[in-house]
Tab-separated table of C-alpha atoms in Angstrom:
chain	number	residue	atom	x	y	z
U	10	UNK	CA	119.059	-102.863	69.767
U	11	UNK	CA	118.118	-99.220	70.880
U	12	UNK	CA	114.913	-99.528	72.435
U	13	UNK	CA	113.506	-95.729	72.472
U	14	UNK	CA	111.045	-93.755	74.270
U	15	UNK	CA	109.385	-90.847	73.452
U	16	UNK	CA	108.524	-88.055	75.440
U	17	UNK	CA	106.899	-84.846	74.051
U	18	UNK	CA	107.165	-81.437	76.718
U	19	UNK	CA	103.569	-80.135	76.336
U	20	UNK	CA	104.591	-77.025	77.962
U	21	UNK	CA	102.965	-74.942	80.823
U	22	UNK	CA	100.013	-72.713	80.524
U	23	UNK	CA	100.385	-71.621	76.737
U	24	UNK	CA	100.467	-67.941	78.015
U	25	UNK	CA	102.432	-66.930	74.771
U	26	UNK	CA	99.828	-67.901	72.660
U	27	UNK	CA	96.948	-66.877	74.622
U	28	UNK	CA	93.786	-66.545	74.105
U	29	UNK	CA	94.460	-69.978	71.883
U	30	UNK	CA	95.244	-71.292	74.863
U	31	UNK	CA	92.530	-70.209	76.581
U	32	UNK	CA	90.554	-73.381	76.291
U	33	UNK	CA	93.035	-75.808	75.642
U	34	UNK	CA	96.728	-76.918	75.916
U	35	UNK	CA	99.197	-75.330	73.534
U	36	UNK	CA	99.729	-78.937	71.528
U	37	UNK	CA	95.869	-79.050	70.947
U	38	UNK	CA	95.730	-75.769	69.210
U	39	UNK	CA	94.556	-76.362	65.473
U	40	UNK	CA	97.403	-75.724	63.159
U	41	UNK	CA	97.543	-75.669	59.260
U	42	UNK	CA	93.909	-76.124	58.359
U	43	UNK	CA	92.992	-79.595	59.555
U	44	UNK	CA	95.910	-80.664	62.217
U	45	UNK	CA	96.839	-79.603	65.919
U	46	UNK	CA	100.438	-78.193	66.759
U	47	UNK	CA	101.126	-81.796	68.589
U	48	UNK	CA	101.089	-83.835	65.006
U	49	UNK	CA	104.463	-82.806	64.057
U	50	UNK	CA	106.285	-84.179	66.957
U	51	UNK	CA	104.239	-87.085	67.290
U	52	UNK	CA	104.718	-87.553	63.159
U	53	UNK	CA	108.313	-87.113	63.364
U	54	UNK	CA	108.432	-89.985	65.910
U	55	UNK	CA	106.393	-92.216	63.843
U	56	UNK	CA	107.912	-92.092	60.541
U	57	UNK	CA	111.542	-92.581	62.688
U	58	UNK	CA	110.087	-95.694	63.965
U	59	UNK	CA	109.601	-94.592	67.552
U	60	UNK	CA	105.952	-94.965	68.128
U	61	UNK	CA	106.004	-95.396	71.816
U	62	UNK	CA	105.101	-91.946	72.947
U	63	UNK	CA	104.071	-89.842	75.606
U	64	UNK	CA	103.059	-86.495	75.542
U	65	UNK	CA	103.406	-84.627	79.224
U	66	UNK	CA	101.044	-81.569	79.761
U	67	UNK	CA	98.884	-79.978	82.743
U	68	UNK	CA	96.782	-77.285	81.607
U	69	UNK	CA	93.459	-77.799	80.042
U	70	UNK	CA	94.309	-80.896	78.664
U	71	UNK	CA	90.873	-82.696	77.825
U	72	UNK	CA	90.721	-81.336	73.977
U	73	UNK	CA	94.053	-82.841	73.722
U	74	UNK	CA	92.946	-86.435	75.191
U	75	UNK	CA	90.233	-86.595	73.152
U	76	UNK	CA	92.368	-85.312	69.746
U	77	UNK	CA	95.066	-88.362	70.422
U	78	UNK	CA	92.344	-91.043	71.334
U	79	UNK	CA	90.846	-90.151	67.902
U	80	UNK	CA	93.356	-89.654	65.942
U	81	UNK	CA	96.587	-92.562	67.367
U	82	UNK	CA	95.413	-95.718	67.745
U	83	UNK	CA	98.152	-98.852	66.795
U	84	UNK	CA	97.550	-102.406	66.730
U	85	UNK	CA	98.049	-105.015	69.149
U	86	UNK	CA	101.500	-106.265	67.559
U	87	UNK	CA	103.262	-102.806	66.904
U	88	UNK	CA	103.572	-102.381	70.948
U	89	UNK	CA	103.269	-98.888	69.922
U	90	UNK	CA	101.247	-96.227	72.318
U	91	UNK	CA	100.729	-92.279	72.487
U	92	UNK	CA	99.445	-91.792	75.650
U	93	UNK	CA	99.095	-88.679	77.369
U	94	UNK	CA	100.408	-87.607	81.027
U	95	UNK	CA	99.392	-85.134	82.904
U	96	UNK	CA	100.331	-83.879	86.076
U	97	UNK	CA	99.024	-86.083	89.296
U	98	UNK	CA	99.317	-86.303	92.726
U	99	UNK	CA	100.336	-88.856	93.818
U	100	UNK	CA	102.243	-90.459	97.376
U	101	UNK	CA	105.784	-88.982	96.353
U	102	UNK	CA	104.467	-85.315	94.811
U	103	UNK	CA	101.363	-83.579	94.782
U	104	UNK	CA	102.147	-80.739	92.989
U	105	UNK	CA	102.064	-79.232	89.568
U	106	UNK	CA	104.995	-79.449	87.099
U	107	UNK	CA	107.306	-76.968	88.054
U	108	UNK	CA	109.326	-77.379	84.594
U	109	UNK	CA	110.404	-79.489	81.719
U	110	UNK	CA	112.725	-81.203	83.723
U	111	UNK	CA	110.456	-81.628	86.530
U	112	UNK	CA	108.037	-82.900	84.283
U	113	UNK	CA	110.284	-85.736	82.766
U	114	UNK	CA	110.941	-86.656	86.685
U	115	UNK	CA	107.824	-86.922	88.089
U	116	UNK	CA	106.879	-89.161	85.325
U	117	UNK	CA	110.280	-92.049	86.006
U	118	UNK	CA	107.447	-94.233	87.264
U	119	UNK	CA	105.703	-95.231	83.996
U	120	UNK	CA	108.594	-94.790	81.710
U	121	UNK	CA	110.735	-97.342	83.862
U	122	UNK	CA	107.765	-99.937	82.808
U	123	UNK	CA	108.982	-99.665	79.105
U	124	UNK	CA	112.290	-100.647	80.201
U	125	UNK	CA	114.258	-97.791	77.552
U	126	UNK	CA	117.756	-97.642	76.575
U	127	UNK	CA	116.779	-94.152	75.375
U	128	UNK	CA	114.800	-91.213	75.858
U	129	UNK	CA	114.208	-88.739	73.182
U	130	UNK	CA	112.716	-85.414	74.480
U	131	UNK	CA	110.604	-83.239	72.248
U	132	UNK	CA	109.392	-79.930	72.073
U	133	UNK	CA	105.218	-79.701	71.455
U	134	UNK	CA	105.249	-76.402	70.031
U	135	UNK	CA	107.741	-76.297	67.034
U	136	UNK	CA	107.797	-76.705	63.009
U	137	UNK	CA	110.132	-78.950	61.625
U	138	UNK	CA	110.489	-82.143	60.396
U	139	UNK	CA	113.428	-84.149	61.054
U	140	UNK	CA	114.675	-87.662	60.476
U	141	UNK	CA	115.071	-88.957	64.195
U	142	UNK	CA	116.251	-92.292	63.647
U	143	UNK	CA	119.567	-90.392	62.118
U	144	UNK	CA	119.757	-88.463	65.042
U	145	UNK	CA	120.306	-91.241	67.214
U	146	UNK	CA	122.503	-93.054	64.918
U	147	UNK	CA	125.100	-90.174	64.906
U	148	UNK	CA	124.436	-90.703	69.082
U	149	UNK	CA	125.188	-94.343	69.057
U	150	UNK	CA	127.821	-93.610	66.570
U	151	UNK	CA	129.448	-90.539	68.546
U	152	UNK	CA	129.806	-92.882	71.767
U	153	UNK	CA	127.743	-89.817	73.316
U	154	UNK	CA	125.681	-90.232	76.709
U	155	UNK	CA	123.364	-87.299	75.625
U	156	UNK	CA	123.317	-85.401	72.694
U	157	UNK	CA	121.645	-82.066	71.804
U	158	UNK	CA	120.036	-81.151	68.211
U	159	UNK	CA	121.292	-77.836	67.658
U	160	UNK	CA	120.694	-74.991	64.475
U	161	UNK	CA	122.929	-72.531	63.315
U	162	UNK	CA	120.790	-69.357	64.110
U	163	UNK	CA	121.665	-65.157	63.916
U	164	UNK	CA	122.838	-62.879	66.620
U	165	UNK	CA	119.451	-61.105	66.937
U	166	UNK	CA	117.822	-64.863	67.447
U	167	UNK	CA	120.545	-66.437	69.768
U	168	UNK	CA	119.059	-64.010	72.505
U	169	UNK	CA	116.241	-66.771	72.696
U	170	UNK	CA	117.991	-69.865	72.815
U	171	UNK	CA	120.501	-71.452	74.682
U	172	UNK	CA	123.292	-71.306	72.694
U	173	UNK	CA	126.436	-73.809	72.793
U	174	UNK	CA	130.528	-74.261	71.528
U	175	UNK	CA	131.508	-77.668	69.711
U	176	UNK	CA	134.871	-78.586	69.325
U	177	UNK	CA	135.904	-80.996	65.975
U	178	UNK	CA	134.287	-84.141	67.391
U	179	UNK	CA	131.273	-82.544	68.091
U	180	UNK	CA	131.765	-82.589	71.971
U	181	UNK	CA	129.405	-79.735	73.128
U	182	UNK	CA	132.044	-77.825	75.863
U	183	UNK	CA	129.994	-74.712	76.763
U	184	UNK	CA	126.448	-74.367	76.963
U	185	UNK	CA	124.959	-70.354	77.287
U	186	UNK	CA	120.979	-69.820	78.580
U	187	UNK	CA	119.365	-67.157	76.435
U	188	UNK	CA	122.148	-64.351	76.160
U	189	UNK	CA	121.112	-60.835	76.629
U	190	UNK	CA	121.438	-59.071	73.283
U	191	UNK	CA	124.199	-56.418	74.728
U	192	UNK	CA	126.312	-59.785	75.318
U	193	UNK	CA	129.771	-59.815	73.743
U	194	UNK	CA	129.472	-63.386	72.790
U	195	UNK	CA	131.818	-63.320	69.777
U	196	UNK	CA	133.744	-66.021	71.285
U	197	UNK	CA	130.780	-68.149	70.540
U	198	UNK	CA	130.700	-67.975	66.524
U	199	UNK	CA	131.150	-70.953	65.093
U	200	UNK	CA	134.317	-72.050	63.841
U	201	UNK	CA	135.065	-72.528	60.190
U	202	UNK	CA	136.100	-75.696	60.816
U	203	UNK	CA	132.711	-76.540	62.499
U	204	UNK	CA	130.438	-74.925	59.912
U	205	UNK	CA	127.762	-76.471	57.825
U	206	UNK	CA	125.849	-75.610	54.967
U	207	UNK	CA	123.248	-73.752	56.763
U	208	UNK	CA	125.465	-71.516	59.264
U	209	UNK	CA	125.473	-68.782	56.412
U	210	UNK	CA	124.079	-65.771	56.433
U	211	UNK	CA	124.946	-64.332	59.935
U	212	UNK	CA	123.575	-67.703	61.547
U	213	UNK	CA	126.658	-67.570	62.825
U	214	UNK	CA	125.923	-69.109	66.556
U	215	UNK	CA	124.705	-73.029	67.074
U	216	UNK	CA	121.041	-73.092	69.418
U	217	UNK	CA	120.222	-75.505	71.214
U	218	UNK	CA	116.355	-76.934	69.099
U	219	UNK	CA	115.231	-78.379	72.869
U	220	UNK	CA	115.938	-81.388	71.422
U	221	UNK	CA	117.648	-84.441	73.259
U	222	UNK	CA	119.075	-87.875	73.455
U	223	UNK	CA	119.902	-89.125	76.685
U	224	UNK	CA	121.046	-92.705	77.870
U	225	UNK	CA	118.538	-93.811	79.915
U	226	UNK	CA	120.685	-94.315	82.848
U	227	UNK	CA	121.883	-90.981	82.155
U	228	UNK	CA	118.726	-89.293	82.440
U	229	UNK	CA	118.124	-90.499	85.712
U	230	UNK	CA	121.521	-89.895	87.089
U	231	UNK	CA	121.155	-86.091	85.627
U	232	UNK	CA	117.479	-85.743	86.978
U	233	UNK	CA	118.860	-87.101	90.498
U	234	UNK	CA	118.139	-83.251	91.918
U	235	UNK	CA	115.812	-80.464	92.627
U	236	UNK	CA	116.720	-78.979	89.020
U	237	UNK	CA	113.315	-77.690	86.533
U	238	UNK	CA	114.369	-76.862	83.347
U	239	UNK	CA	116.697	-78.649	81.046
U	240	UNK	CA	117.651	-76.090	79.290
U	241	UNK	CA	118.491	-73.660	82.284
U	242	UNK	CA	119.693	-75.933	85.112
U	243	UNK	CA	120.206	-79.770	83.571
U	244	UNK	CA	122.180	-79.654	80.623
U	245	UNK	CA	125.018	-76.743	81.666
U	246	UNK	CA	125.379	-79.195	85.023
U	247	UNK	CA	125.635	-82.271	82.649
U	248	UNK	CA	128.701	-80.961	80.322
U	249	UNK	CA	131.612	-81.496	82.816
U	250	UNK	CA	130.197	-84.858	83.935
U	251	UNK	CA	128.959	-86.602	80.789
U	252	UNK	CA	129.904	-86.837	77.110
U	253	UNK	CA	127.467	-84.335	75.741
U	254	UNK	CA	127.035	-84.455	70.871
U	255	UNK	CA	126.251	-81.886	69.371
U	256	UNK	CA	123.599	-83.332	65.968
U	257	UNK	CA	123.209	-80.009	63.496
U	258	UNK	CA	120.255	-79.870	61.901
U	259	UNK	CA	120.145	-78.794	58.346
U	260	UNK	CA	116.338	-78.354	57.701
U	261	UNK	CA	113.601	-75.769	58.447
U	262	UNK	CA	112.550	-75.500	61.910
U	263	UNK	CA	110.298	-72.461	63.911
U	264	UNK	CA	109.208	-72.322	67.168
U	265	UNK	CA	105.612	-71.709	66.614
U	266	UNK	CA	105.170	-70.373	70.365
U	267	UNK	CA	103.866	-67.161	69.773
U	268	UNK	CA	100.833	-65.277	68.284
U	269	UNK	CA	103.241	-63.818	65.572
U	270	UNK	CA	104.745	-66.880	64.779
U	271	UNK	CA	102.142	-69.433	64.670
U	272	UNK	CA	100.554	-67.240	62.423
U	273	UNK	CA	103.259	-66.694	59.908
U	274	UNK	CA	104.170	-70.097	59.957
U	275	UNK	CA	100.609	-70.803	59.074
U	276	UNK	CA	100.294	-68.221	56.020
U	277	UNK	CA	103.821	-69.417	54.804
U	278	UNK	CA	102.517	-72.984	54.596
U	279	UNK	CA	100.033	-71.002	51.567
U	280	UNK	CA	103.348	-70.270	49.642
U	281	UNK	CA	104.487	-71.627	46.151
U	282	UNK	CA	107.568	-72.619	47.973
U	283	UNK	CA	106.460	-73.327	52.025
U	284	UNK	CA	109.181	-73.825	54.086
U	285	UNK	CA	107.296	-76.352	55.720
U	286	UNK	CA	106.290	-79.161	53.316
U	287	UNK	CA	102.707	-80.963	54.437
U	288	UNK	CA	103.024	-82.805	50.784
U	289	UNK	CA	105.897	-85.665	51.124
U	290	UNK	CA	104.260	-88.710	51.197
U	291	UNK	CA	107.359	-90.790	52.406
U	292	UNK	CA	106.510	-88.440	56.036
U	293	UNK	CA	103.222	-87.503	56.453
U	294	UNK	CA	101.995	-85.471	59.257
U	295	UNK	CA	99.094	-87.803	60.611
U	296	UNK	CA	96.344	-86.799	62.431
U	297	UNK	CA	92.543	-87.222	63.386
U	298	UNK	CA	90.718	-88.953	60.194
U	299	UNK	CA	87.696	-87.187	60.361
U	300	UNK	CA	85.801	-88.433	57.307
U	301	UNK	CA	84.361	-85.493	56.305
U	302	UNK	CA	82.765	-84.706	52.837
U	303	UNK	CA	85.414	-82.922	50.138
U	304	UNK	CA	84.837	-78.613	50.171
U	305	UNK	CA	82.549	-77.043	48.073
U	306	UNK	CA	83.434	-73.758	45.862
U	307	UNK	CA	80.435	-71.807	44.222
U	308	UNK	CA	82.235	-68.796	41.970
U	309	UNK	CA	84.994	-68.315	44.479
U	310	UNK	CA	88.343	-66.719	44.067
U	311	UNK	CA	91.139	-67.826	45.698
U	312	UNK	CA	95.097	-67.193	45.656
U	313	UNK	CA	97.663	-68.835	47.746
U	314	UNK	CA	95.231	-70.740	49.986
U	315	UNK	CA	94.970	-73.874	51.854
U	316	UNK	CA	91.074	-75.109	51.998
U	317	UNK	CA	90.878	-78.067	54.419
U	318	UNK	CA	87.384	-80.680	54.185
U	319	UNK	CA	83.938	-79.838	54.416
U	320	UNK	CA	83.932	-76.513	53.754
U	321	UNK	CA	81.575	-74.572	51.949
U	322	UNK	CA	82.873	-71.312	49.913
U	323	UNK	CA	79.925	-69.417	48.298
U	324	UNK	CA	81.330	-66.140	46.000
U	325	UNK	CA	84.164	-64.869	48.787
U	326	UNK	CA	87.466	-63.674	47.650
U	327	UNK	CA	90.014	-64.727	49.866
U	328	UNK	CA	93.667	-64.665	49.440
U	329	UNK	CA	97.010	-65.873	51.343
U	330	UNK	CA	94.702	-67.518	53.982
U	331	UNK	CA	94.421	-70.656	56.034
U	332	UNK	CA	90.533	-71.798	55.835
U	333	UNK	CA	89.986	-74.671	58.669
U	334	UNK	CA	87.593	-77.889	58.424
U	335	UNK	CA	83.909	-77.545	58.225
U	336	UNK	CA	84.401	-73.657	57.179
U	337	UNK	CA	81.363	-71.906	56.107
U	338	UNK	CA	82.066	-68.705	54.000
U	339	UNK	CA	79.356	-66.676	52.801
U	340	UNK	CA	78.565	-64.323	49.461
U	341	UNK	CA	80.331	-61.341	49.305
U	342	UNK	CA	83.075	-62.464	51.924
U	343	UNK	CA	86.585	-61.093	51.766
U	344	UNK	CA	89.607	-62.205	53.701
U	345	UNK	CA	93.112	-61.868	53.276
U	346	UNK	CA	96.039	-62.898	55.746
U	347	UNK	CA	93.649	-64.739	58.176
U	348	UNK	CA	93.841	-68.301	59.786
U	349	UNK	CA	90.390	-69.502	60.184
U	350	UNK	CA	90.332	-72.631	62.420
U	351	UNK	CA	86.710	-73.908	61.453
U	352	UNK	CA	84.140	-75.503	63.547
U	353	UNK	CA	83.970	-78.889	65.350
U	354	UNK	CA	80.636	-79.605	63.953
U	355	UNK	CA	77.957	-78.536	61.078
U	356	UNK	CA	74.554	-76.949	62.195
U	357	UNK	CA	71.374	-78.046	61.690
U	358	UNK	CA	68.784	-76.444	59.700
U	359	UNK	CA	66.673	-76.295	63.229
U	360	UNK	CA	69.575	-74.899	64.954
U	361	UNK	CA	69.973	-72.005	62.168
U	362	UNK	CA	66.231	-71.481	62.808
U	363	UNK	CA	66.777	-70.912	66.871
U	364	UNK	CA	70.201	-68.225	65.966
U	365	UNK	CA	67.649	-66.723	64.142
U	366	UNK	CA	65.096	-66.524	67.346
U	367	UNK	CA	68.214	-65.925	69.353
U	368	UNK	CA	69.045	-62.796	67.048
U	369	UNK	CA	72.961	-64.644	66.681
U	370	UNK	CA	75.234	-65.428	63.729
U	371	UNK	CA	75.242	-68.939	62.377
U	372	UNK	CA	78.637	-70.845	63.000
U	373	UNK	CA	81.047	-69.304	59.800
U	374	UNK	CA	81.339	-65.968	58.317
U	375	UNK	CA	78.340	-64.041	57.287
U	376	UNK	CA	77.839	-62.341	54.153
U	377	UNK	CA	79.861	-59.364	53.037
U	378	UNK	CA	82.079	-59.268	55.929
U	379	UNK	CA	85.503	-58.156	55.542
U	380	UNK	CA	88.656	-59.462	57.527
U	381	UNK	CA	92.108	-58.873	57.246
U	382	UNK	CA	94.999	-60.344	59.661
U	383	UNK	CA	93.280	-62.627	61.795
U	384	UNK	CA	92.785	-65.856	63.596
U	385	UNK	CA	89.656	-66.756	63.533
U	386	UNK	CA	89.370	-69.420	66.623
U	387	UNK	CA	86.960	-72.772	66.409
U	388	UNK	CA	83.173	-72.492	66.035
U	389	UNK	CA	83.101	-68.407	65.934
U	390	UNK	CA	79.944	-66.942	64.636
U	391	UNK	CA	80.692	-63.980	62.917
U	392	UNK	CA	77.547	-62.402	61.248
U	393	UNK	CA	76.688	-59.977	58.259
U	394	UNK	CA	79.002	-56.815	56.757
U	395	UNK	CA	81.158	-57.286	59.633
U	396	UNK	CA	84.401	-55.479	59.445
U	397	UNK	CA	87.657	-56.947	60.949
U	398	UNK	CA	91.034	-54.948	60.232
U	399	UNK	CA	90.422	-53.138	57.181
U	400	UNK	CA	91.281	-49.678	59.274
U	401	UNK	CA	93.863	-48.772	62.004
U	402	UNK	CA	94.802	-52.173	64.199
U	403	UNK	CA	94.197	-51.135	68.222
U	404	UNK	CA	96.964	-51.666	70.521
U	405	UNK	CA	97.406	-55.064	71.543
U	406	UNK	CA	95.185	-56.241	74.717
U	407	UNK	CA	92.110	-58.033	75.616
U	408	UNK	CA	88.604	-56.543	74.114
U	409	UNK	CA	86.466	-59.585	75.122
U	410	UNK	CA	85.318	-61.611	71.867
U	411	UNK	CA	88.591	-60.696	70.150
U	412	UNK	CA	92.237	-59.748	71.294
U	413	UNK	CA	94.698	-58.021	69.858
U	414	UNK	CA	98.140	-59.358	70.073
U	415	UNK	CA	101.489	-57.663	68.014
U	416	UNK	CA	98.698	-55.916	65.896
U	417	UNK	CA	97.127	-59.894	64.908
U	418	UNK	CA	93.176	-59.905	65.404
U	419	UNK	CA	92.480	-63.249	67.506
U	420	UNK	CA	88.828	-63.515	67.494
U	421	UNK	CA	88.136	-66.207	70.186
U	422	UNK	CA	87.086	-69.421	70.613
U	423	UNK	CA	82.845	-69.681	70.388
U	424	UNK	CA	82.660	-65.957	69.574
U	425	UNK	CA	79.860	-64.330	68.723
U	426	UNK	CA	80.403	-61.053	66.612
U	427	UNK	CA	77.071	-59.657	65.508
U	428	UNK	CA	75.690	-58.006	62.130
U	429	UNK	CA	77.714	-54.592	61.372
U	430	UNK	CA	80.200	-54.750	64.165
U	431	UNK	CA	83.286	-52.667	63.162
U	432	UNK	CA	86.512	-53.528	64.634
């Protein structure tokens, strides 16, 4: 019987979705309303039946402890675990992680103790939900030492993956890292023969999802080197040496890396339609039980929104938004196309007093402001008849309390933006 570990890449230092990441890792960053980016991968793991997991990161990594200590805790006779690694020193290596595949090696020493026949590896900063316990069924199945979950994906888009050629059986042959977008690669289209429902459209080229299956001796044969990245170094050096699958993947996935794309794949979850589906109840996306109190509307108006718990939404008009727990929205409010990510706690009537002393905002959104495309980080105070992209967007760069990244507002973490500001 496969016995299967999990590992989930955390990343580096977040730098594409900076300032998010400013504070904490990329995997801790509040997705969705109420969840963080790393419940999807650690979800899809669970409701495979993998529940021994560890997630590796480096950078700013305490929110994240704290967020899985809360929120994954199994019982005694599951033998299930997440547990979090992050980089050490230690007698063998003192240094940081100096990749994904670095990562994975570096860490040999406590996944050896779980005695695997498998690894799974796992991206922390993508959108999809997938059925993983197929996946390594077809790997079993296949006879495969490693096999990659791939997507049928355009020309424009295969300049960002590492694209690959399948013959009938699936056998992955030749494996391409990121093609330039001037790059006859023509040769690469998948065959008719090969194609599956989803390569229509011009997704006429199968990426690799950063998504694997190795044996477990496999793995540490192929990490037996100085090599970093998987994607880059590892898996073009494993194809003449190992049987390498090919598993297409049918559903929706994003990589939600990005300013621009962790905020449209937030504002698409507010669709009639999302292509991400929080509401299946045979595989929830799990995460922190906070027990908070149910929100509160008095004469709101609201269209295509997502209101997560204890909020409080007093005559605001907001559309095609994301509104974050303990949100406090007050009269006169408007917002449309913004991701607010909440606050981590409720204040006081004692601490309103002192803001008031202190001439600051109260945690939320003050009366009569108006925002428009924006993330709205955790715990920012912005005050009264503020004004937040309702004229011409500056170009992108750092302004202090707020950045401005592919024309998105990202009002930081903590920020204070006082009465009448105009930005």
């Amino acid at each position: 019987m496969a016995k299967v570990l999990s590992i989930i890449l955390g990343g580096g230092k977040g730098t594409r979705l900076f300032p998010l990441t400013k504070e904490r890792s990329k995997p801790a960053v509040p997705f969705g309303g109420k969840h963080r980016i790393v419940d999807i991968p650690i979800s899809n793991c669970i409701n495979s039946g993998f529940n021994r997991i560890y997630v590796l990161t480096q950078f700013n990594s305490a929110s994240l402890h704290l967020h899985i200590a809360r929120a994954y805790n199994f019982d005694s006779f599951s033998g299930g675990f997440v547990e979090i690694l992050a980089a050490e020193q230690t007698f063998n290596h003192s240094g940081w992680y100096e990749g994904t595949a670095d990562a994975v090696r570096k860490n040999f020493m406590h996944f050896k103790t779980q005695k695997p026949t498998h690894y799974i590896i796992l991206s922390g900063d993508q959108l999809y939900r997938m059925n993983l316990a197929a996946f390594l069924e077809q790997h079993e199945k296949s006879g495969a030492q490693i096999t990659i979950a791939c997507t049928p994906v355009t020309r424009a888009d295969a300049s960002g993956f590492g694209i690959l050629k399948a013959d009938k059986n699936n056998r992955i042959t030749e494996f391409m890292e990121k093609p330039a977008p001037d790059k006859d690669i023509s040769d690469w289209i998948i065959p008719d023969s090969a194609r599956t429902p989803a390569a229509t459209n011009g997704r006429d080229f199968l990426a690799s999802m950063g998504i694997y299956i190795f044996n477990s001796d496999v793995m540490e044969e192929a990490l037996n080197n100085e090599f970093t990245d998987f994607g880059k170094e590892v898996i073009p050096a494993t194809l003449q040496k190992y049987n390498v699958s090919a598993y297409t993947y049918e559903g929706y996935w994003e990589d939600i890396g990005t300013i621009l794309s962790f905020y449209e794949a937030n504002l698409n979850l507010t669709s009639i339609k999302p292509r991400f589906n929080f509401y299946d109840e045979e595989a929830p996306i799990y995460t922190h039980n906070r027990n908070l109190p149910a929100s509160k509307f008095n004469r709101a108006n609201l269209d295509q929104v997502i209101t997560s718990e204890g909020c409080v939404i007093t005559n605001a008009t907001i559309n095609h938004s994301i509104i974050g727990i303990r949100s406090i929205i007050e009269s006169g409010v408007y917002l449309e196309g913004v991701v607010c990510m909440g606050a981590d706690v409720y204040e006081t009537e004692a601490e309103k007093a002192q803001n008031l002393k202190k001439k600051i905002p109260n945690i939320g959104i003050g009366e009569r402001s108006l925002i428009r495309r924006a993330i709205i980080d955790k715990n920012a105070r912005i005050g009264k008849d503020v004004s937040i992209g309702m004229g011409k967007v500056p170009e992108d760069g750092d302004y202090g309390f707020y950045h401005v990244v592919d024309g998105i507002y990202v009002i930081t973490k903590n920020a204070c933006v006082h009465d009448g500001t105009v930005i």
